[in-house]
Amino acid sequence: DTLAQVRTLYTRDHAAGEHLLDSLIAYLRAAMPTLHETSTVGHELALVRTYLSIVRLRMGERLAYSIDPVDGRVADVRMPAMILLPLIDHAIAQGPSKWHANGSVRIRATAEDDGVRFEIVGGAIDLTAEAEGVSITGVRQRLASLYAHRATLVLERRAAGDSVATVRIPHE
């Protein structure tokens, strides 16, 4: 989908197409070496930011996103690579991409006594269990195989219509 968008942009707006291609290249260069390794919270959030900037180029104003500043206590904490991105991708697929409507994603990482807590809040996006797909199942399986019961992924719908995916991983 993104590569098709690059081609279309190049014909309509060469500068925008070039920007999208540069962003995609930067993302792939950063993501590929770490697919089967551990990463850090700071690195994973940087990958998410790059990914969201690519998706935003494609979706325009239909997608708003924010990533809270990384808490210095967690920026260098080791974590499995590519745990957050499938959740972000799922949020977008279940929200503005699916409905052709506006949506938002907010990501934050905070220190807890025994680990790190990530929250992915989707505005007008359904992250709840009813919407679970392959990406959510894959994240659950990876967390279980790496941490057993010490890591969790909880999906819930809030009264305001938002939903939230909360991931907790222990310090290694």
PDB file of C-alpha atoms in Angstrom:
ATOM      1  CA  ASP A   1       0.000   0.000   0.000  1.00  0.00           C
ATOM      2  CA  THR A   2       2.755   2.462   0.946  1.00  0.00           C
ATOM      3  CA  LEU A   3       4.806   1.656  -2.161  1.00  0.00           C
ATOM      4  CA  ALA A   4       1.770   2.227  -4.364  1.00  0.00           C
ATOM      5  CA  GLN A   5       1.281   5.552  -2.601  1.00  0.00           C
ATOM      6  CA  VAL A   6       4.903   6.506  -3.340  1.00  0.00           C
ATOM      7  CA  ARG A   7       4.347   5.829  -7.032  1.00  0.00           C
ATOM      8  CA  THR A   8       1.131   7.870  -7.091  1.00  0.00           C
ATOM      9  CA  LEU A   9       2.726  10.758  -5.214  1.00  0.00           C
ATOM     10  CA  TYR A  10       5.698  10.847  -7.575  1.00  0.00           C
ATOM     11  CA  THR A  11       3.362  11.429 -10.504  1.00  0.00           C
ATOM     12  CA  ARG A  12       1.228  14.067  -8.741  1.00  0.00           C
ATOM     13  CA  ASP A  13       3.700  15.734  -6.387  1.00  0.00           C
ATOM     14  CA  HIS A  14       7.312  14.730  -6.910  1.00  0.00           C
ATOM     15  CA  ALA A  15       8.560  16.426  -3.717  1.00  0.00           C
ATOM     16  CA  ALA A  16       5.928  14.703  -1.544  1.00  0.00           C
ATOM     17  CA  GLY A  17       6.689  11.347  -3.191  1.00  0.00           C
ATOM     18  CA  GLU A  18      10.385  11.830  -2.572  1.00  0.00           C
ATOM     19  CA  HIS A  19       9.716  12.737   1.078  1.00  0.00           C
ATOM     20  CA  LEU A  20       7.578   9.619   1.550  1.00  0.00           C
ATOM     21  CA  LEU A  21      10.221   7.424  -0.066  1.00  0.00           C
ATOM     22  CA  ASP A  22      12.981   8.942   2.105  1.00  0.00           C
ATOM     23  CA  SER A  23      10.867   8.313   5.220  1.00  0.00           C
ATOM     24  CA  LEU A  24      10.206   4.731   4.191  1.00  0.00           C
ATOM     25  CA  ILE A  25      13.901   4.088   3.530  1.00  0.00           C
ATOM     26  CA  ALA A  26      14.844   5.578   6.917  1.00  0.00           C
ATOM     27  CA  TYR A  27      12.245   3.422   8.641  1.00  0.00           C
ATOM     28  CA  LEU A  28      13.344   0.201   6.949  1.00  0.00           C
ATOM     29  CA  ARG A  29      17.022   0.887   7.663  1.00  0.00           C
ATOM     30  CA  ALA A  30      16.239   1.410  11.332  1.00  0.00           C
ATOM     31  CA  ALA A  31      13.779  -1.469  11.705  1.00  0.00           C
ATOM     32  CA  MET A  32      15.294  -4.328   9.721  1.00  0.00           C
ATOM     33  CA  PRO A  33      18.434  -4.981  11.799  1.00  0.00           C
ATOM     34  CA  THR A  34      16.392  -5.323  14.992  1.00  0.00           C
ATOM     35  CA  LEU A  35      13.529  -7.565  13.892  1.00  0.00           C
ATOM     36  CA  HIS A  36      14.837 -10.596  15.788  1.00  0.00           C
ATOM     37  CA  GLU A  37      16.810  -8.802  18.470  1.00  0.00           C
ATOM     38  CA  THR A  38      16.116  -6.809  21.540  1.00  0.00           C
ATOM     39  CA  SER A  39      15.840  -3.085  21.294  1.00  0.00           C
ATOM     40  CA  THR A  40      15.343  -0.156  23.666  1.00  0.00           C
ATOM     41  CA  VAL A  41      12.215   1.758  24.544  1.00  0.00           C
ATOM     42  CA  GLY A  42      13.686   4.910  22.995  1.00  0.00           C
ATOM     43  CA  HIS A  43      14.547   3.132  19.747  1.00  0.00           C
ATOM     44  CA  GLU A  44      11.137   1.470  19.463  1.00  0.00           C
ATOM     45  CA  LEU A  45       9.344   4.773  20.021  1.00  0.00           C
ATOM     46  CA  ALA A  46      11.543   6.403  17.362  1.00  0.00           C
ATOM     47  CA  LEU A  47      10.534   3.627  14.935  1.00  0.00           C
ATOM     48  CA  VAL A  48       6.871   4.170  15.797  1.00  0.00           C
ATOM     49  CA  ARG A  49       7.266   7.914  15.169  1.00  0.00           C
ATOM     50  CA  THR A  50       8.840   7.261  11.756  1.00  0.00           C
ATOM     51  CA  TYR A  51       6.154   4.724  10.864  1.00  0.00           C
ATOM     52  CA  LEU A  52       3.373   7.108  11.872  1.00  0.00           C
ATOM     53  CA  SER A  53       4.920   9.909   9.821  1.00  0.00           C
ATOM     54  CA  ILE A  54       4.806   7.610   6.783  1.00  0.00           C
ATOM     55  CA  VAL A  55       1.187   6.647   7.433  1.00  0.00           C
ATOM     56  CA  ARG A  56       0.289  10.310   8.014  1.00  0.00           C
ATOM     57  CA  LEU A  57       1.707  11.216   4.604  1.00  0.00           C
ATOM     58  CA  ARG A  58      -0.594   8.614   3.107  1.00  0.00           C
ATOM     59  CA  MET A  59      -3.698   9.365   5.182  1.00  0.00           C
ATOM     60  CA  GLY A  60      -3.318  13.107   5.613  1.00  0.00           C
ATOM     61  CA  GLU A  61      -5.541  14.879   8.088  1.00  0.00           C
ATOM     62  CA  ARG A  62      -7.523  11.723   8.819  1.00  0.00           C
ATOM     63  CA  LEU A  63      -4.793  10.609  11.246  1.00  0.00           C
ATOM     64  CA  ALA A  64      -3.507  12.625  14.179  1.00  0.00           C
ATOM     65  CA  TYR A  65      -0.850  11.146  16.430  1.00  0.00           C
ATOM     66  CA  SER A  66       1.309  12.071  19.373  1.00  0.00           C
ATOM     67  CA  ILE A  67       4.077  10.358  21.262  1.00  0.00           C
ATOM     68  CA  ASP A  68       4.725  11.648  24.753  1.00  0.00           C
ATOM     69  CA  PRO A  69       8.352  12.545  25.500  1.00  0.00           C
ATOM     70  CA  VAL A  70      10.281   9.465  26.587  1.00  0.00           C
ATOM     71  CA  ASP A  71      10.801   9.279  30.330  1.00  0.00           C
ATOM     72  CA  GLY A  72      14.570   9.301  30.893  1.00  0.00           C
ATOM     73  CA  ARG A  73      14.207   6.374  33.311  1.00  0.00           C
ATOM     74  CA  VAL A  74      12.922   4.111  30.533  1.00  0.00           C
ATOM     75  CA  ALA A  75      14.583   5.334  27.322  1.00  0.00           C
ATOM     76  CA  ASP A  76      17.431   2.813  27.569  1.00  0.00           C
ATOM     77  CA  VAL A  77      15.420  -0.092  29.007  1.00  0.00           C
ATOM     78  CA  ARG A  78      15.795  -3.210  26.853  1.00  0.00           C
ATOM     79  CA  MET A  79      12.658  -4.624  25.298  1.00  0.00           C
ATOM     80  CA  PRO A  80      11.716  -6.984  22.473  1.00  0.00           C
ATOM     81  CA  ALA A  81      11.848  -5.359  19.072  1.00  0.00           C
ATOM     82  CA  MET A  82       8.617  -4.747  17.178  1.00  0.00           C
ATOM     83  CA  ILE A  83       6.152  -5.175  20.065  1.00  0.00           C
ATOM     84  CA  LEU A  84       4.577  -1.728  19.722  1.00  0.00           C
ATOM     85  CA  LEU A  85       4.371  -1.419  15.953  1.00  0.00           C
ATOM     86  CA  PRO A  86       1.832  -4.232  15.396  1.00  0.00           C
ATOM     87  CA  LEU A  87      -0.454  -2.552  17.963  1.00  0.00           C
ATOM     88  CA  ILE A  88      -0.129   0.806  16.214  1.00  0.00           C
ATOM     89  CA  ASP A  89      -0.747  -0.796  12.839  1.00  0.00           C
ATOM     90  CA  HIS A  90      -3.818  -2.584  14.224  1.00  0.00           C
ATOM     91  CA  ALA A  91      -5.147   0.691  15.645  1.00  0.00           C
ATOM     92  CA  ILE A  92      -4.870   2.379  12.265  1.00  0.00           C
ATOM     93  CA  ALA A  93      -6.358  -0.573  10.398  1.00  0.00           C
ATOM     94  CA  GLN A  94      -9.342  -0.652  12.788  1.00  0.00           C
ATOM     95  CA  GLY A  95      -9.876   3.095  12.765  1.00  0.00           C
ATOM     96  CA  PRO A  96      -9.397   5.805  10.176  1.00  0.00           C
ATOM     97  CA  SER A  97      -8.031   3.478   7.500  1.00  0.00           C
ATOM     98  CA  LYS A  98     -11.025   1.133   7.752  1.00  0.00           C
ATOM     99  CA  TRP A  99     -13.756   3.727   8.098  1.00  0.00           C
ATOM    100  CA  HIS A 100     -12.271   6.482   5.947  1.00  0.00           C
ATOM    101  CA  ALA A 101     -12.833   8.779   8.917  1.00  0.00           C
ATOM    102  CA  ASN A 102     -10.632  10.740  11.293  1.00  0.00           C
ATOM    103  CA  GLY A 103      -8.847   9.079  14.173  1.00  0.00           C
ATOM    104  CA  SER A 104      -5.995   9.659  16.558  1.00  0.00           C
ATOM    105  CA  VAL A 105      -3.303   7.632  18.261  1.00  0.00           C
ATOM    106  CA  ARG A 106      -1.408   8.664  21.387  1.00  0.00           C
ATOM    107  CA  ILE A 107       1.537   6.685  22.715  1.00  0.00           C
ATOM    108  CA  ARG A 108       3.250   6.984  26.066  1.00  0.00           C
ATOM    109  CA  ALA A 109       5.843   4.963  27.957  1.00  0.00           C
ATOM    110  CA  THR A 110       6.235   5.307  31.703  1.00  0.00           C
ATOM    111  CA  ALA A 111       8.405   3.723  34.362  1.00  0.00           C
ATOM    112  CA  GLU A 112       6.827   1.406  36.893  1.00  0.00           C
ATOM    113  CA  ASP A 113       8.473  -0.197  39.929  1.00  0.00           C
ATOM    114  CA  ASP A 114       9.028  -3.500  38.156  1.00  0.00           C
ATOM    115  CA  GLY A 115       9.147  -2.489  34.495  1.00  0.00           C
ATOM    116  CA  VAL A 116       7.734  -0.277  31.777  1.00  0.00           C
ATOM    117  CA  ARG A 117       4.130   0.503  30.926  1.00  0.00           C
ATOM    118  CA  PHE A 118       3.110   1.476  27.376  1.00  0.00           C
ATOM    119  CA  GLU A 119      -0.250   2.963  26.556  1.00  0.00           C
ATOM    120  CA  ILE A 120      -1.589   3.270  23.046  1.00  0.00           C
ATOM    121  CA  VAL A 121      -4.768   5.313  23.158  1.00  0.00           C
ATOM    122  CA  GLY A 122      -6.949   5.309  20.077  1.00  0.00           C
ATOM    123  CA  GLY A 123      -9.481   8.046  19.528  1.00  0.00           C
ATOM    124  CA  ALA A 124     -12.302   6.764  17.279  1.00  0.00           C
ATOM    125  CA  ILE A 125     -10.286   3.554  16.995  1.00  0.00           C
ATOM    126  CA  ASP A 126     -11.348   0.161  18.311  1.00  0.00           C
ATOM    127  CA  LEU A 127      -8.488  -1.654  19.990  1.00  0.00           C
ATOM    128  CA  THR A 128     -10.735  -3.849  22.123  1.00  0.00           C
ATOM    129  CA  ALA A 129     -10.789  -7.622  22.207  1.00  0.00           C
ATOM    130  CA  GLU A 130     -13.691  -7.791  19.751  1.00  0.00           C
ATOM    131  CA  ALA A 131     -11.395  -6.302  17.127  1.00  0.00           C
ATOM    132  CA  GLU A 132      -8.443  -8.605  17.835  1.00  0.00           C
ATOM    133  CA  GLY A 133      -6.643  -9.902  14.817  1.00  0.00           C
ATOM    134  CA  VAL A 134      -3.412 -11.586  13.861  1.00  0.00           C
ATOM    135  CA  SER A 135      -1.227  -8.687  15.019  1.00  0.00           C
ATOM    136  CA  ILE A 136      -2.723  -8.593  18.533  1.00  0.00           C
ATOM    137  CA  THR A 137      -2.522 -12.375  18.842  1.00  0.00           C
ATOM    138  CA  GLY A 138       1.107 -12.260  17.697  1.00  0.00           C
ATOM    139  CA  VAL A 139       2.012  -9.667  20.326  1.00  0.00           C
ATOM    140  CA  ARG A 140       0.292 -11.722  23.041  1.00  0.00           C
ATOM    141  CA  GLN A 141       2.182 -14.851  21.979  1.00  0.00           C
ATOM    142  CA  ARG A 142       5.552 -13.058  21.873  1.00  0.00           C
ATOM    143  CA  LEU A 143       5.025 -11.538  25.321  1.00  0.00           C
ATOM    144  CA  ALA A 144       3.992 -14.914  26.745  1.00  0.00           C
ATOM    145  CA  SER A 145       6.968 -16.727  25.229  1.00  0.00           C
ATOM    146  CA  LEU A 146       9.455 -14.089  26.390  1.00  0.00           C
ATOM    147  CA  TYR A 147       8.074 -13.221  29.830  1.00  0.00           C
ATOM    148  CA  ALA A 148       5.382 -15.806  30.727  1.00  0.00           C
ATOM    149  CA  HIS A 149       2.979 -14.162  33.183  1.00  0.00           C
ATOM    150  CA  ARG A 150       5.328 -11.219  33.950  1.00  0.00           C
ATOM    151  CA  ALA A 151       4.184  -9.235  30.882  1.00  0.00           C
ATOM    152  CA  THR A 152       0.647  -8.265  29.955  1.00  0.00           C
ATOM    153  CA  LEU A 153      -1.372  -6.803  27.122  1.00  0.00           C
ATOM    154  CA  VAL A 154      -4.786  -5.452  28.091  1.00  0.00           C
ATOM    155  CA  LEU A 155      -7.264  -3.991  25.605  1.00  0.00           C
ATOM    156  CA  GLU A 156     -10.178  -1.924  26.848  1.00  0.00           C
ATOM    157  CA  ARG A 157     -12.819   0.490  25.651  1.00  0.00           C
ATOM    158  CA  ARG A 158     -13.189   3.733  27.622  1.00  0.00           C
ATOM    159  CA  ALA A 159     -16.470   5.501  28.335  1.00  0.00           C
ATOM    160  CA  ALA A 160     -15.448   8.466  26.139  1.00  0.00           C
ATOM    161  CA  GLY A 161     -15.371   6.202  23.067  1.00  0.00           C
ATOM    162  CA  ASP A 162     -11.602   5.856  23.024  1.00  0.00           C
ATOM    163  CA  SER A 163      -9.875   2.543  23.487  1.00  0.00           C
ATOM    164  CA  VAL A 164      -6.522   1.740  24.967  1.00  0.00           C
ATOM    165  CA  ALA A 165      -3.951  -1.015  24.623  1.00  0.00           C
ATOM    166  CA  THR A 166      -1.751  -1.266  27.713  1.00  0.00           C
ATOM    167  CA  VAL A 167       1.443  -3.296  27.566  1.00  0.00           C
ATOM    168  CA  ARG A 168       3.537  -3.972  30.657  1.00  0.00           C
ATOM    169  CA  ILE A 169       6.966  -5.535  30.390  1.00  0.00           C
ATOM    170  CA  PRO A 170       9.333  -6.297  33.283  1.00  0.00           C
ATOM    171  CA  HIS A 171      12.828  -4.916  33.641  1.00  0.00           C
ATOM    172  CA  GLU A 172      15.349  -7.442  32.433  1.00  0.00           C
TER     173      GLU A 172
END
